[in-house]
Amino acid sequence: MQKLAILTLVLALAAAKFVDTHASLAQIDANPFGNVVLSAIKAHLQAQSPANEVNMLLNGVAAGLQQDQNDHDHAFEVDTTTNNRIVEDLEKEILYHQNQISSNTQLRDDTIEALAVSEEDIRVTISDIATNEQTYAREEATRNQQHETFVAKVAAIDDVIDAIDDAAKLIQHLSLGASFVQVKSKYETVHKRLTDNTSHSQLLQPVVVALTELATHGVNQKALTKIAQLLSEIRQQLVSEKATKTDVEDRQAAHWAEFSAHLSNEHTRFG
């Protein structure tokens, strides 16, 4: 743009009649481009070239400069358009990333909230599992104790039934004519066994008294019949008691099987 201004000034001087040419030429010569133009004009003048050739030279230089300026302006417009498009694209990119940041921030907040809920659920689940395991252990211990008690009581009943059966055999031998002396050893064994029993001492007390009287007052058929009937009644009571306890044991076992399965399923669900 500055070159074109210098050249315009030169052309003005060439066409002017009443100007301070010395001052203007000094101003032009101070510019590097103006110096080149003046040098070219000086060369033409020294060569005594026609004035129109000098004007043609200046006009050609002016046209070239104008074309350079036009090319520069066009390039500037292209660069400006390109830069504007780049800025627009960058603004879109910035907006996109801002939206992504906002979306990711929301996702982070939602994730943190979900994690907090999950942590609470985990704490509740852990507590439920602990409660489930404690319940299982407690109920299993109770069930084991019930079964052990059942086994011990049934064993005691079986032991008493066995003693009653031995006493019944003893009475049968006496009823068939055996003397007391012949069965004395067996009598003492049976009598001691019934006397030492602690699980059913009250139930066996009448039999123990009857056998004691038998040894004290002697054997008679009436006493033997009474003792045999008493032994039979006691045995029936023992069999009935065993059946009742077995029924209770079966029901408790079935209940435990169902309840333990439920606890196991709950434990699996919690896990």
Short mmCIF file of C-alpha atoms in Angstrom, two decimals:
data_model
loop_
_atom_site.label_atom_id
_atom_site.label_comp_id
_atom_site.label_asym_id
_atom_site.label_seq_id
_atom_site.Cartn_x
_atom_site.Cartn_y
_atom_site.Cartn_z
CA MET A 1 0.00 0.00 0.00
CA GLN A 2 2.91 2.34 0.83
CA LYS A 3 4.56 1.61 -2.55
CA LEU A 4 1.38 2.53 -4.38
CA ALA A 5 1.19 5.81 -2.48
CA ILE A 6 4.78 6.64 -3.42
CA LEU A 7 4.11 5.85 -7.05
CA THR A 8 0.96 7.99 -7.03
CA LEU A 9 3.04 10.88 -5.73
CA VAL A 10 5.58 10.36 -8.52
CA LEU A 11 2.84 10.41 -11.16
CA ALA A 12 1.40 13.55 -9.65
CA LEU A 13 4.79 15.25 -9.90
CA ALA A 14 5.15 14.18 -13.49
CA ALA A 15 1.86 15.86 -14.42
CA ALA A 16 2.15 18.92 -12.15
CA LYS A 17 3.21 22.42 -13.22
CA PHE A 18 3.21 24.43 -10.00
CA VAL A 19 4.55 22.27 -7.17
CA ASP A 20 7.63 22.26 -4.99
CA THR A 21 9.29 19.47 -6.89
CA HIS A 22 12.47 19.56 -4.84
CA ALA A 23 10.69 18.90 -1.58
CA SER A 24 8.50 16.22 -3.12
CA LEU A 25 11.43 14.48 -4.81
CA ALA A 26 13.34 14.50 -1.52
CA GLN A 27 10.36 12.91 0.18
CA ILE A 28 10.13 10.22 -2.53
CA ASP A 29 13.88 9.57 -2.58
CA ALA A 30 13.85 8.98 1.19
CA ASN A 31 11.71 5.89 0.61
CA PRO A 32 13.61 2.81 -0.68
CA PHE A 33 10.96 2.06 -3.28
CA GLY A 34 10.71 5.73 -4.26
CA ASN A 35 14.49 5.79 -4.65
CA VAL A 36 14.29 2.82 -7.05
CA VAL A 37 11.57 4.53 -9.13
CA LEU A 38 13.46 7.82 -9.28
CA SER A 39 16.61 5.95 -10.28
CA ALA A 40 14.70 4.28 -13.13
CA ILE A 41 13.29 7.64 -14.29
CA LYS A 42 16.73 9.20 -14.07
CA ALA A 43 18.15 6.40 -16.23
CA HIS A 44 15.47 7.00 -18.88
CA LEU A 45 16.06 10.74 -18.84
CA GLN A 46 19.80 10.29 -19.17
CA ALA A 47 19.13 8.02 -22.11
CA GLN A 48 16.95 10.85 -23.52
CA SER A 49 13.95 8.48 -23.73
CA PRO A 50 10.65 10.10 -24.79
CA ALA A 51 8.46 11.38 -21.96
CA ASN A 52 5.65 9.02 -22.89
CA GLU A 53 7.97 6.06 -22.25
CA VAL A 54 8.57 7.35 -18.74
CA ASN A 55 4.82 7.63 -18.24
CA MET A 56 4.35 4.13 -19.63
CA LEU A 57 7.02 2.87 -17.23
CA LEU A 58 5.35 4.52 -14.30
CA ASN A 59 1.90 3.34 -15.38
CA GLY A 60 3.23 -0.23 -15.78
CA VAL A 61 4.77 -0.15 -12.34
CA ALA A 62 1.53 1.27 -10.96
CA ALA A 63 -0.51 -1.47 -12.67
CA GLY A 64 1.82 -4.13 -11.27
CA LEU A 65 1.59 -2.66 -7.82
CA GLN A 66 -2.19 -2.46 -8.11
CA GLN A 67 -2.28 -6.12 -9.15
CA ASP A 68 -0.02 -7.01 -6.22
CA GLN A 69 -2.33 -5.06 -3.97
CA ASN A 70 -5.38 -6.82 -5.43
CA ASP A 71 -3.69 -10.20 -4.98
CA HIS A 72 -2.77 -9.26 -1.43
CA ASP A 73 -6.34 -8.12 -0.71
CA HIS A 74 -7.72 -11.35 -2.19
CA ALA A 75 -5.29 -13.45 -0.15
CA PHE A 76 -6.23 -11.42 2.91
CA GLU A 77 -9.93 -12.06 2.25
CA VAL A 78 -9.26 -15.79 1.75
CA ASP A 79 -7.17 -15.91 4.93
CA THR A 80 -9.83 -13.96 6.81
CA THR A 81 -12.57 -16.33 5.59
CA THR A 82 -10.42 -19.35 6.46
CA ASN A 83 -9.56 -17.92 9.87
CA ASN A 84 -13.22 -17.11 10.54
CA ARG A 85 -14.15 -20.67 9.61
CA ILE A 86 -11.39 -22.01 11.85
CA VAL A 87 -12.60 -19.79 14.69
CA GLU A 88 -16.17 -20.98 14.08
CA ASP A 89 -15.02 -24.61 14.08
CA LEU A 90 -13.02 -23.99 17.25
CA GLU A 91 -16.05 -22.41 18.90
CA LYS A 92 -18.09 -25.48 17.93
CA GLU A 93 -15.36 -27.74 19.31
CA ILE A 94 -15.24 -25.71 22.51
CA LEU A 95 -19.04 -25.89 22.83
CA TYR A 96 -18.94 -29.65 22.17
CA HIS A 97 -16.27 -30.22 24.80
CA GLN A 98 -18.11 -27.97 27.25
CA ASN A 99 -21.22 -30.08 26.71
CA GLN A 100 -19.12 -33.23 27.14
CA ILE A 101 -17.66 -31.86 30.36
CA SER A 102 -21.15 -31.02 31.60
CA SER A 103 -22.42 -34.47 30.61
CA ASN A 104 -19.43 -36.20 32.23
CA THR A 105 -19.87 -34.09 35.35
CA GLN A 106 -23.52 -35.15 35.57
CA LEU A 107 -22.50 -38.76 34.94
CA ARG A 108 -19.89 -38.48 37.69
CA ASP A 109 -22.44 -37.03 40.11
CA ASP A 110 -24.97 -39.74 39.20
CA THR A 111 -22.28 -42.40 39.63
CA ILE A 112 -21.27 -41.03 43.04
CA GLU A 113 -24.91 -41.02 44.12
CA ALA A 114 -25.42 -44.56 42.80
CA LEU A 115 -22.27 -45.69 44.61
CA ALA A 116 -23.56 -44.18 47.84
CA VAL A 117 -26.83 -46.09 47.42
CA SER A 118 -24.90 -49.27 46.56
CA GLU A 119 -22.67 -48.88 49.61
CA GLU A 120 -25.75 -48.56 51.82
CA ASP A 121 -27.28 -51.62 50.15
CA ILE A 122 -24.03 -53.51 50.72
CA ARG A 123 -24.00 -52.53 54.40
CA VAL A 124 -27.60 -53.68 54.76
CA THR A 125 -26.81 -56.92 52.92
CA ILE A 126 -23.76 -57.57 55.11
CA SER A 127 -25.91 -56.97 58.20
CA ASP A 128 -28.60 -59.30 56.83
CA ILE A 129 -26.00 -61.98 56.07
CA ALA A 130 -24.56 -61.68 59.59
CA THR A 131 -28.06 -61.90 61.09
CA ASN A 132 -28.84 -64.87 58.85
CA GLU A 133 -25.65 -66.67 59.87
CA GLN A 134 -26.29 -65.95 63.56
CA THR A 135 -29.85 -67.23 63.25
CA TYR A 136 -28.64 -70.34 61.43
CA ALA A 137 -25.96 -71.05 64.03
CA ARG A 138 -28.39 -70.47 66.91
CA GLU A 139 -31.16 -72.61 65.42
CA GLU A 140 -28.71 -75.32 64.39
CA ALA A 141 -27.34 -75.46 67.94
CA THR A 142 -30.91 -75.67 69.27
CA ARG A 143 -31.74 -78.43 66.82
CA ASN A 144 -28.58 -80.38 67.68
CA GLN A 145 -29.43 -80.07 71.37
CA GLN A 146 -32.98 -81.29 70.71
CA HIS A 147 -31.68 -84.30 68.81
CA GLU A 148 -29.09 -85.12 71.46
CA THR A 149 -31.79 -84.91 74.14
CA PHE A 150 -34.05 -87.16 72.08
CA VAL A 151 -31.32 -89.75 71.58
CA ALA A 152 -30.46 -89.73 75.30
CA LYS A 153 -34.11 -90.06 76.40
CA VAL A 154 -34.88 -92.81 73.90
CA ALA A 155 -31.76 -94.66 75.01
CA ALA A 156 -32.95 -94.35 78.62
CA ILE A 157 -36.42 -95.63 77.65
CA ASP A 158 -34.89 -98.56 75.76
CA ASP A 159 -32.75 -99.37 78.78
CA VAL A 160 -35.81 -99.39 81.07
CA ILE A 161 -37.80 -101.51 78.58
CA ASP A 162 -34.93 -103.95 78.48
CA ALA A 163 -34.91 -104.10 82.30
CA ILE A 164 -38.72 -104.56 82.34
CA ASP A 165 -38.39 -107.42 79.84
CA ASP A 166 -35.76 -109.09 82.05
CA ALA A 167 -38.08 -108.71 85.06
CA ALA A 168 -40.98 -110.18 83.04
CA LYS A 169 -38.84 -113.20 82.13
CA LEU A 170 -37.93 -113.62 85.80
CA ILE A 171 -41.61 -113.57 86.83
CA GLN A 172 -42.42 -116.01 84.04
CA HIS A 173 -39.79 -118.46 85.32
CA LEU A 174 -41.21 -118.23 88.83
CA SER A 175 -44.77 -118.66 87.48
CA LEU A 176 -43.67 -121.84 85.72
CA GLY A 177 -42.44 -123.33 88.97
CA ALA A 178 -38.84 -122.20 89.35
CA SER A 179 -37.85 -121.67 92.97
CA PHE A 180 -36.66 -118.31 94.21
CA VAL A 181 -33.29 -119.79 95.01
CA GLN A 182 -32.87 -120.84 91.38
CA VAL A 183 -33.43 -117.33 90.06
CA LYS A 184 -31.97 -115.43 92.99
CA SER A 185 -28.91 -114.26 91.06
CA LYS A 186 -31.08 -113.08 88.17
CA TYR A 187 -33.49 -111.50 90.65
CA GLU A 188 -30.72 -109.49 92.30
CA THR A 189 -29.47 -108.27 88.91
CA VAL A 190 -32.95 -107.20 87.80
CA HIS A 191 -33.81 -105.66 91.16
CA LYS A 192 -30.57 -103.61 91.23
CA ARG A 193 -31.06 -102.49 87.66
CA LEU A 194 -34.58 -101.23 88.37
CA THR A 195 -33.59 -99.69 91.69
CA ASP A 196 -30.58 -97.82 90.25
CA ASN A 197 -32.59 -96.34 87.39
CA THR A 198 -32.96 -92.57 87.73
CA SER A 199 -34.75 -91.60 84.52
CA HIS A 200 -38.00 -93.43 85.41
CA SER A 201 -37.63 -94.07 89.12
CA GLN A 202 -41.15 -92.91 89.95
CA LEU A 203 -42.68 -95.11 87.25
CA LEU A 204 -40.66 -98.12 88.39
CA GLN A 205 -41.22 -97.63 92.11
CA PRO A 206 -44.30 -99.98 92.33
CA VAL A 207 -42.38 -102.77 90.59
CA VAL A 208 -39.35 -102.31 92.85
CA VAL A 209 -41.61 -102.50 95.94
CA ALA A 210 -43.43 -105.59 94.62
CA LEU A 211 -40.17 -107.42 93.85
CA THR A 212 -38.81 -106.50 97.27
CA GLU A 213 -41.93 -107.92 98.96
CA LEU A 214 -41.62 -111.03 96.79
CA ALA A 215 -38.15 -111.68 98.19
CA THR A 216 -39.27 -110.84 101.73
CA HIS A 217 -42.60 -112.63 101.97
CA GLY A 218 -42.01 -115.45 99.55
CA VAL A 219 -43.32 -116.35 96.11
CA ASN A 220 -47.07 -116.76 95.52
CA GLN A 221 -49.04 -116.89 92.28
CA LYS A 222 -51.21 -113.92 93.11
CA ALA A 223 -48.20 -111.69 93.66
CA LEU A 224 -46.57 -112.98 90.46
CA THR A 225 -49.71 -112.22 88.46
CA LYS A 226 -49.90 -108.72 89.92
CA ILE A 227 -46.23 -108.06 89.15
CA ALA A 228 -46.58 -109.42 85.60
CA GLN A 229 -49.58 -107.15 84.96
CA LEU A 230 -47.73 -104.17 86.45
CA LEU A 231 -44.69 -104.85 84.24
CA SER A 232 -46.93 -105.06 81.15
CA GLU A 233 -48.61 -101.74 81.96
CA ILE A 234 -45.28 -100.02 82.57
CA ARG A 235 -43.90 -101.40 79.33
CA GLN A 236 -46.89 -100.04 77.40
CA GLN A 237 -46.36 -96.63 78.98
CA LEU A 238 -42.68 -96.71 78.00
CA VAL A 239 -43.49 -97.73 74.42
CA SER A 240 -46.08 -94.94 74.21
CA GLU A 241 -43.61 -92.43 75.65
CA LYS A 242 -40.98 -93.48 73.10
CA ALA A 243 -43.49 -93.15 70.25
CA THR A 244 -44.47 -89.66 71.43
CA LYS A 245 -40.86 -88.52 71.66
CA THR A 246 -40.11 -90.03 68.24
CA ASP A 247 -43.06 -88.17 66.74
CA VAL A 248 -41.86 -84.91 68.28
CA GLU A 249 -38.34 -85.59 67.00
CA ASP A 250 -39.63 -86.26 63.48
CA ARG A 251 -41.63 -83.02 63.46
CA GLN A 252 -38.70 -81.02 64.83
CA ALA A 253 -36.39 -82.57 62.23
CA ALA A 254 -38.84 -81.72 59.42
CA HIS A 255 -39.22 -78.16 60.71
CA TRP A 256 -35.45 -77.74 60.89
CA ALA A 257 -35.00 -79.12 57.37
CA GLU A 258 -37.51 -76.59 56.04
CA PHE A 259 -36.18 -73.69 58.09
CA SER A 260 -32.52 -74.42 57.31
CA ALA A 261 -33.37 -74.60 53.59
CA HIS A 262 -35.05 -71.19 53.90
CA LEU A 263 -32.02 -69.72 55.66
CA SER A 264 -29.69 -71.22 53.04
CA ASN A 265 -31.79 -69.73 50.24
CA GLU A 266 -31.75 -66.34 51.98
CA HIS A 267 -27.97 -66.57 52.38
CA THR A 268 -27.62 -67.37 48.68
CA ARG A 269 -29.87 -64.44 47.77
CA PHE A 270 -27.86 -62.07 49.93
CA GLY A 271 -24.64 -63.35 48.38
#
